Short mmCIF file of C-alpha atoms in Angstrom, two decimals:
data_model
loop_
_atom_site.label_atom_id
_atom_site.label_comp_id
_atom_site.label_asym_id
_atom_site.label_seq_id
_atom_site.Cartn_x
_atom_site.Cartn_y
_atom_site.Cartn_z
CA MET A 1 40.34 34.75 16.26
CA THR A 2 41.96 31.66 14.73
CA GLU A 3 45.55 32.90 13.51
CA MET A 4 48.00 35.49 14.62
CA ARG A 5 51.42 36.62 13.65
CA ALA A 6 54.41 34.87 15.42
CA LEU A 7 58.16 34.55 15.14
CA ARG A 8 58.80 30.96 14.96
CA ALA A 9 61.66 28.10 13.83
CA HIS A 10 60.61 25.02 12.29
CA HIS A 11 64.02 23.52 12.59
CA ARG A 12 66.49 23.44 15.42
CA GLY A 13 69.35 26.24 15.00
CA GLY A 14 69.88 29.82 15.57
CA PRO A 15 68.44 32.98 14.47
CA GLU A 16 68.78 31.95 10.83
CA GLN A 17 65.74 29.67 11.56
CA LEU A 18 63.39 32.31 12.74
CA VAL A 19 60.72 33.65 10.38
CA VAL A 20 57.71 35.90 11.13
CA GLU A 21 54.55 34.17 9.68
CA ARG A 22 50.95 33.35 10.38
CA ALA A 23 50.37 30.68 13.10
CA PRO A 24 47.56 29.07 14.88
CA ALA A 25 46.26 31.08 17.69
CA PRO A 26 46.56 29.22 21.00
CA ALA A 27 43.54 28.63 23.44
CA PRO A 28 44.02 28.61 27.21
CA ALA A 29 43.73 25.27 29.05
CA ALA A 30 42.53 25.01 32.49
CA GLY A 31 44.36 27.06 34.97
CA GLU A 32 45.65 29.26 32.08
CA VAL A 33 45.16 32.75 30.70
CA LEU A 34 45.64 34.09 27.03
CA LEU A 35 47.75 37.15 27.10
CA ALA A 36 47.36 39.72 24.26
CA VAL A 37 51.40 40.25 24.00
CA HIS A 38 52.78 43.93 24.27
CA ALA A 39 56.34 43.02 24.88
CA ALA A 40 58.44 39.85 24.92
CA ALA A 41 61.98 40.15 25.92
CA ILE A 42 65.05 37.94 24.52
CA THR A 43 67.24 35.52 26.17
CA PHE A 44 69.91 35.15 23.49
CA ASP A 45 71.14 31.57 24.87
CA GLU A 46 67.53 30.24 24.84
CA LEU A 47 68.13 28.78 21.04
CA THR A 48 70.72 26.70 22.44
CA TRP A 49 68.52 25.01 25.16
CA ASP A 50 67.09 21.56 24.87
CA GLU A 51 64.06 22.75 26.60
CA THR A 52 63.45 25.25 23.85
CA TRP A 53 63.15 22.56 21.35
CA THR A 54 61.98 19.32 23.02
CA ARG A 55 59.78 18.03 25.79
CA ASP A 56 60.37 14.68 27.23
CA GLY A 57 62.82 13.82 24.31
CA VAL A 58 59.86 14.62 21.50
CA SER A 59 60.48 17.68 19.05
CA ARG A 60 58.21 20.59 19.92
CA THR A 61 58.87 22.51 16.35
CA PRO A 62 57.82 25.03 15.26
CA VAL A 63 58.47 26.82 18.48
CA ILE A 64 57.88 30.54 19.40
CA PRO A 65 60.77 31.89 21.44
CA SER A 66 61.12 34.66 24.16
CA HIS A 67 59.80 33.58 27.58
CA GLU A 68 59.59 37.04 29.37
CA VAL A 69 56.31 38.65 28.74
CA SER A 70 54.32 41.82 29.55
CA GLY A 71 50.80 42.13 28.23
CA VAL A 72 47.07 42.33 28.93
CA VAL A 73 44.72 39.41 29.87
CA SER A 74 42.39 38.58 26.99
CA GLU A 75 40.81 35.51 28.19
CA VAL A 76 40.81 33.26 31.22
CA ALA A 77 40.16 29.59 31.52
CA PRO A 78 38.31 27.65 34.03
CA GLY A 79 39.90 27.52 37.41
CA VAL A 80 41.32 30.98 37.16
CA THR A 81 40.05 33.23 39.79
CA ASP A 82 42.73 35.67 40.56
CA VAL A 83 43.36 37.21 37.05
CA ALA A 84 40.55 38.80 34.77
CA PRO A 85 40.37 40.12 31.26
CA GLY A 86 41.92 43.45 30.95
CA ASP A 87 44.42 43.13 33.82
CA GLU A 88 47.94 44.02 32.77
CA VAL A 89 50.24 41.62 33.87
CA TYR A 90 53.86 40.26 33.21
CA GLY A 91 55.90 36.98 33.99
CA LEU A 92 58.12 34.34 33.04
CA ILE A 93 56.77 31.50 30.78
CA PRO A 94 58.31 27.81 31.44
CA PHE A 95 61.02 27.02 28.92
CA ASP A 96 59.45 24.23 27.48
CA ARG A 97 56.35 25.98 26.07
CA ASP A 98 55.96 28.48 23.34
CA GLY A 99 57.08 31.88 24.24
CA ALA A 100 55.57 35.70 23.82
CA ALA A 101 57.32 36.77 20.36
CA ALA A 102 53.87 36.42 18.91
CA GLU A 103 50.57 38.46 19.37
CA PHE A 104 49.16 36.08 21.79
CA VAL A 105 50.67 33.46 24.16
CA CYS A 106 49.04 31.06 27.01
CA VAL A 107 50.53 31.21 30.51
CA PRO A 108 49.60 29.39 33.45
CA ALA A 109 47.94 32.04 35.66
CA GLY A 110 50.22 31.39 38.85
CA ASP A 111 53.17 32.44 36.72
CA LEU A 112 51.94 35.94 36.32
CA ALA A 113 51.65 38.92 38.54
CA ALA A 114 50.42 42.52 37.96
CA ARG A 115 53.15 44.46 36.08
CA PRO A 116 55.13 47.40 37.52
CA SER A 117 52.81 50.37 36.56
CA THR A 118 55.43 53.17 36.52
CA VAL A 119 57.16 51.47 33.40
CA SER A 120 56.27 50.61 29.89
CA HIS A 121 55.58 47.28 28.88
CA ALA A 122 59.04 46.88 27.19
CA VAL A 123 60.63 47.51 30.46
CA ALA A 124 58.17 45.20 32.33
CA ALA A 125 59.08 42.37 29.92
CA ALA A 126 62.81 42.77 30.61
CA LEU A 127 62.50 42.20 34.36
CA PRO A 128 60.94 38.57 34.94
CA LEU A 129 63.91 36.14 34.05
CA ALA A 130 66.85 38.47 35.15
CA GLY A 131 64.87 39.83 38.21
CA LEU A 132 63.87 36.12 39.58
CA THR A 133 67.10 34.71 38.68
CA ALA A 134 68.96 37.56 40.52
CA LEU A 135 66.55 37.22 43.41
CA GLN A 136 66.54 33.61 43.67
CA ALA A 137 70.43 33.31 43.50
CA LEU A 138 70.97 35.85 46.29
CA ALA A 139 68.05 34.95 48.65
CA ASP A 140 67.05 31.37 48.08
CA HIS A 141 70.33 29.78 47.15
CA ALA A 142 73.24 31.90 48.70
CA GLY A 143 71.47 33.49 51.55
CA VAL A 144 73.01 36.62 51.38
CA ARG A 145 73.38 38.60 54.64
CA PRO A 146 73.92 42.25 55.48
CA GLY A 147 77.50 43.19 55.47
CA GLU A 148 78.88 40.29 53.59
CA ALA A 149 81.10 40.67 50.49
CA VAL A 150 79.58 39.69 47.50
CA LEU A 151 81.23 39.39 44.06
CA VAL A 152 78.82 39.43 41.02
CA HIS A 153 80.55 38.41 37.58
CA GLY A 154 79.05 40.11 34.61
CA GLY A 155 77.71 43.06 36.71
CA ALA A 156 76.61 44.87 33.38
CA GLY A 157 74.57 42.26 31.81
CA GLY A 158 70.94 41.50 32.23
CA VAL A 159 71.16 39.34 35.01
CA GLY A 160 74.16 40.82 36.57
CA ALA A 161 72.94 44.44 36.63
CA LEU A 162 69.93 43.26 39.05
CA THR A 163 71.97 41.21 41.09
CA VAL A 164 74.08 44.05 41.96
CA GLN A 165 71.21 46.27 42.77
CA LEU A 166 69.46 43.54 44.89
CA ALA A 167 72.59 42.52 46.44
CA ALA A 168 73.16 46.00 47.74
CA MET A 169 69.53 46.54 48.82
CA LEU A 170 70.42 43.43 50.79
CA GLY A 171 73.08 45.23 52.70
CA ALA A 172 76.11 43.41 50.90
CA ARG A 173 79.22 45.01 49.90
CA VAL A 174 79.24 44.32 46.34
CA THR A 175 82.14 44.11 44.01
CA ALA A 176 81.32 43.64 40.24
CA THR A 177 83.28 42.48 37.21
CA VAL A 178 82.64 43.95 33.82
CA ARG A 179 84.25 43.44 30.27
CA SER A 180 83.25 46.89 28.89
CA GLY A 181 83.29 50.54 29.94
CA ALA A 182 80.16 50.17 32.02
CA GLY A 183 81.91 50.94 35.22
CA ASP A 184 80.26 54.02 36.21
CA LEU A 185 76.64 52.31 35.42
CA VAL A 186 77.47 49.51 37.67
CA ARG A 187 78.72 51.78 40.32
CA GLY A 188 75.46 53.52 40.08
CA PHE A 189 73.68 50.22 40.83
CA GLY A 190 75.28 49.90 44.08
CA ALA A 191 78.88 48.29 43.33
CA VAL A 192 81.41 49.67 45.86
CA ARG A 193 84.11 48.39 43.33
CA VAL A 194 84.13 47.54 39.78
CA ILE A 195 86.70 45.39 38.08
CA ASP A 196 87.36 45.75 34.51
CA VAL A 197 88.52 42.07 33.67
CA ARG A 198 90.39 43.36 30.37
CA THR A 199 92.88 45.15 32.64
CA GLU A 200 92.35 44.00 36.11
CA THR A 201 91.95 40.68 38.05
CA PHE A 202 89.38 39.89 40.55
CA GLU A 203 91.84 37.35 42.48
CA ASP A 204 93.07 40.16 44.85
CA ALA A 205 90.55 40.06 47.58
CA ASP A 206 88.25 37.37 49.48
CA TYR A 207 84.52 37.00 49.35
CA ASP A 208 81.55 35.34 51.26
CA VAL A 209 79.72 34.97 48.15
CA VAL A 210 80.23 34.73 44.31
CA ILE A 211 77.37 34.89 41.88
CA ASP A 212 78.68 33.97 38.50
CA THR A 213 76.83 34.78 35.32
CA VAL A 214 79.77 34.21 33.27
CA GLY A 215 81.02 30.63 33.45
CA GLY A 216 83.88 28.90 31.80
CA GLU A 217 87.19 30.14 33.31
CA THR A 218 85.62 32.71 35.17
CA LEU A 219 83.71 29.80 37.39
CA ASP A 220 87.04 27.96 37.80
CA ARG A 221 88.91 30.88 39.18
CA SER A 222 85.99 32.09 41.37
CA PHE A 223 86.57 29.14 43.87
CA PRO A 224 89.89 30.27 45.33
CA VAL A 225 88.44 33.71 46.23
CA LEU A 226 85.92 32.31 48.54
CA ARG A 227 86.37 32.57 52.16
CA PRO A 228 86.12 29.01 54.03
CA GLY A 229 82.29 28.36 54.35
CA GLY A 230 81.61 30.65 51.28
CA ARG A 231 78.86 30.03 48.69
CA LEU A 232 79.41 30.18 44.99
CA VAL A 233 75.99 30.22 42.88
CA THR A 234 76.68 29.83 39.05
CA LEU A 235 74.04 30.32 36.44
CA SER A 236 75.87 28.85 33.32
CA ALA A 237 76.42 25.06 34.04
CA PRO A 238 76.95 22.84 36.99
CA PRO A 239 80.18 23.47 38.98
CA PRO A 240 83.16 20.89 38.47
CA ALA A 241 82.71 17.82 40.74
CA GLY A 242 84.76 17.85 43.92
CA VAL A 243 86.05 21.32 43.60
CA ALA A 244 83.90 23.01 46.15
CA ASP A 245 84.71 20.38 48.81
CA GLU A 246 88.78 21.16 47.96
CA TYR A 247 88.15 24.56 49.05
CA GLY A 248 85.74 24.00 51.79
CA VAL A 249 82.73 25.92 50.20
CA THR A 250 79.40 25.35 48.71
CA ALA A 251 78.85 25.63 44.96
CA ILE A 252 75.22 25.69 43.40
CA PHE A 253 73.89 25.61 39.86
CA PHE A 254 70.17 26.37 39.55
CA ILE A 255 67.73 27.20 36.76
CA VAL A 256 65.22 29.93 37.28
CA THR A 257 61.87 29.21 37.99
CA PRO A 258 58.38 31.30 37.88
CA ASN A 259 57.27 32.71 41.17
CA ARG A 260 54.57 34.95 41.45
CA ASP A 261 55.28 36.20 44.87
CA GLN A 262 58.88 37.39 43.86
CA LEU A 263 57.35 38.91 40.78
CA VAL A 264 55.08 41.03 43.16
CA GLU A 265 58.20 41.67 44.86
CA LEU A 266 60.28 42.75 41.94
CA ALA A 267 57.33 44.90 40.58
CA ALA A 268 57.15 46.69 43.87
CA LEU A 269 60.75 47.56 43.91
CA VAL A 270 60.61 49.10 40.30
CA ASP A 271 57.59 51.21 41.22
CA ARG A 272 59.21 52.68 44.43
CA GLY A 273 62.19 53.75 42.14
CA GLN A 274 64.62 51.32 43.73
CA LEU A 275 65.31 48.81 41.05
CA ARG A 276 66.47 49.92 37.35
CA VAL A 277 65.81 47.73 34.45
CA GLU A 278 68.07 48.55 31.70
CA ILE A 279 66.93 48.14 27.83
CA ALA A 280 69.71 47.59 25.13
CA GLU A 281 67.37 47.79 22.37
CA THR A 282 63.94 47.26 21.27
CA PHE A 283 62.66 45.72 17.74
CA PRO A 284 59.27 45.24 16.51
CA LEU A 285 57.91 41.64 15.88
CA GLU A 286 58.39 41.85 12.10
CA GLN A 287 62.18 42.00 13.05
CA GLY A 288 62.39 39.48 15.51
CA ARG A 289 65.09 37.51 13.78
CA GLU A 290 67.15 40.77 13.60
CA ALA A 291 66.45 41.12 17.33
CA PHE A 292 68.24 37.61 17.94
CA GLU A 293 70.95 38.21 15.78
CA SER A 294 71.61 41.49 17.42
CA GLY A 295 73.09 39.34 20.51
CA GLY A 296 76.33 38.81 18.43
CA ARG A 297 76.97 42.48 17.66
CA PRO A 298 80.04 43.95 19.26
CA GLY A 299 79.55 47.20 21.45
CA ARG A 300 75.99 46.04 22.42
CA ARG A 301 74.55 48.51 25.28
CA PRO A 302 74.03 46.83 28.61
CA GLY A 303 70.59 45.56 29.09
CA LYS A 304 67.88 43.43 27.68
CA THR A 305 66.74 43.31 24.13
CA VAL A 306 62.99 43.50 23.73
CA ILE A 307 60.53 42.60 20.87
CA VAL A 308 57.77 45.15 20.83
CA VAL A 309 54.48 43.65 19.50
CA ARG A 310 51.98 46.05 20.47
CA ASP A 311 52.53 49.79 21.60
#
C-alpha cells in the first residue's frame, strides 16, 4: 500500500480548503501503530489552531484534519508490545500530527486504548477529545468533590454534555447553561438545573466550580458567581490576568492531552451504560468538506460530527 484516500488542505484556511484526494500512505515510526480508520470525529475549531498548520514555526501543509479516531490496528512498529494487529482501538491524536480523516493514520501506541465494545466506531470516535477534556477539567484541574455546586457552560455541546455527566457521577450538584431547546436532554445527563441563557441569567446563584466551554463574555461573567476559593476551568483561552486574584478564586486554562488510563476509564463507563455520547451527524469521507461546513449551520443537533471512513 503506497496511497490512500484522505481529506487534505494544501493552504491554511477554513473548510473551503479541504479536498478528498489520493495521498501517500503513512508508515509507522518506532513506538507507533498504523490504524485502518473506521471513523474520525471533527472539532470544528481545529482549522483555526496553529498546531493544525505548523510545527515549530514550520508549515505542515498539506494537512489531514480530525484528531479523534476509532479503528483497527493494521501494523505495529518496533517498540510496540501492548497493541497487536487486529485490535480495535480508539484515541486522541496529538494536534500537530496528521489526523484521521483518511483511510489510514499513524498514532503513538501510548495514545490509544481498547475502544468501547458496546457502541459503533462512530460513537467511539466521538469520545476521546470531549471525554478526556471533561475528565481532565473536572478531576485533574478543578478537583471536584462530592456535594460541590458545579456550573457547566455549554452543557449541550460535545464537551459540555460529557462534563455534565461526569460531574454528576463525581457527586456534584450540576447546573448547566444552554443556548437551545436541549434542556430535557441535559437534565437527562444529570443536571439538576438547566439555564437557557437566551431567556435566563446564570448570575443568580453561587458555585464552587465553573467549567467554561464557551469563553468570551461568558468567561468574564463567571468570576462573580464563584464562592471564595472557587475554581474556574476554561477551555477557550487563558483567563484575563489578575481577575481571579480580585475575586479570591483560581482560574485555569488547559489544552487536553492524550491519556491511555483515562481512555480506558471512559470506555468502561460507556460499556457500563453510564456515559452517553451524542452524535449530531455522520458523513462519508467523500463528504469531508461538507462535514466541516456543517458546523456553521443553524439548528445543529447536540453532539459531535463524525466522518465515517469504513463501515
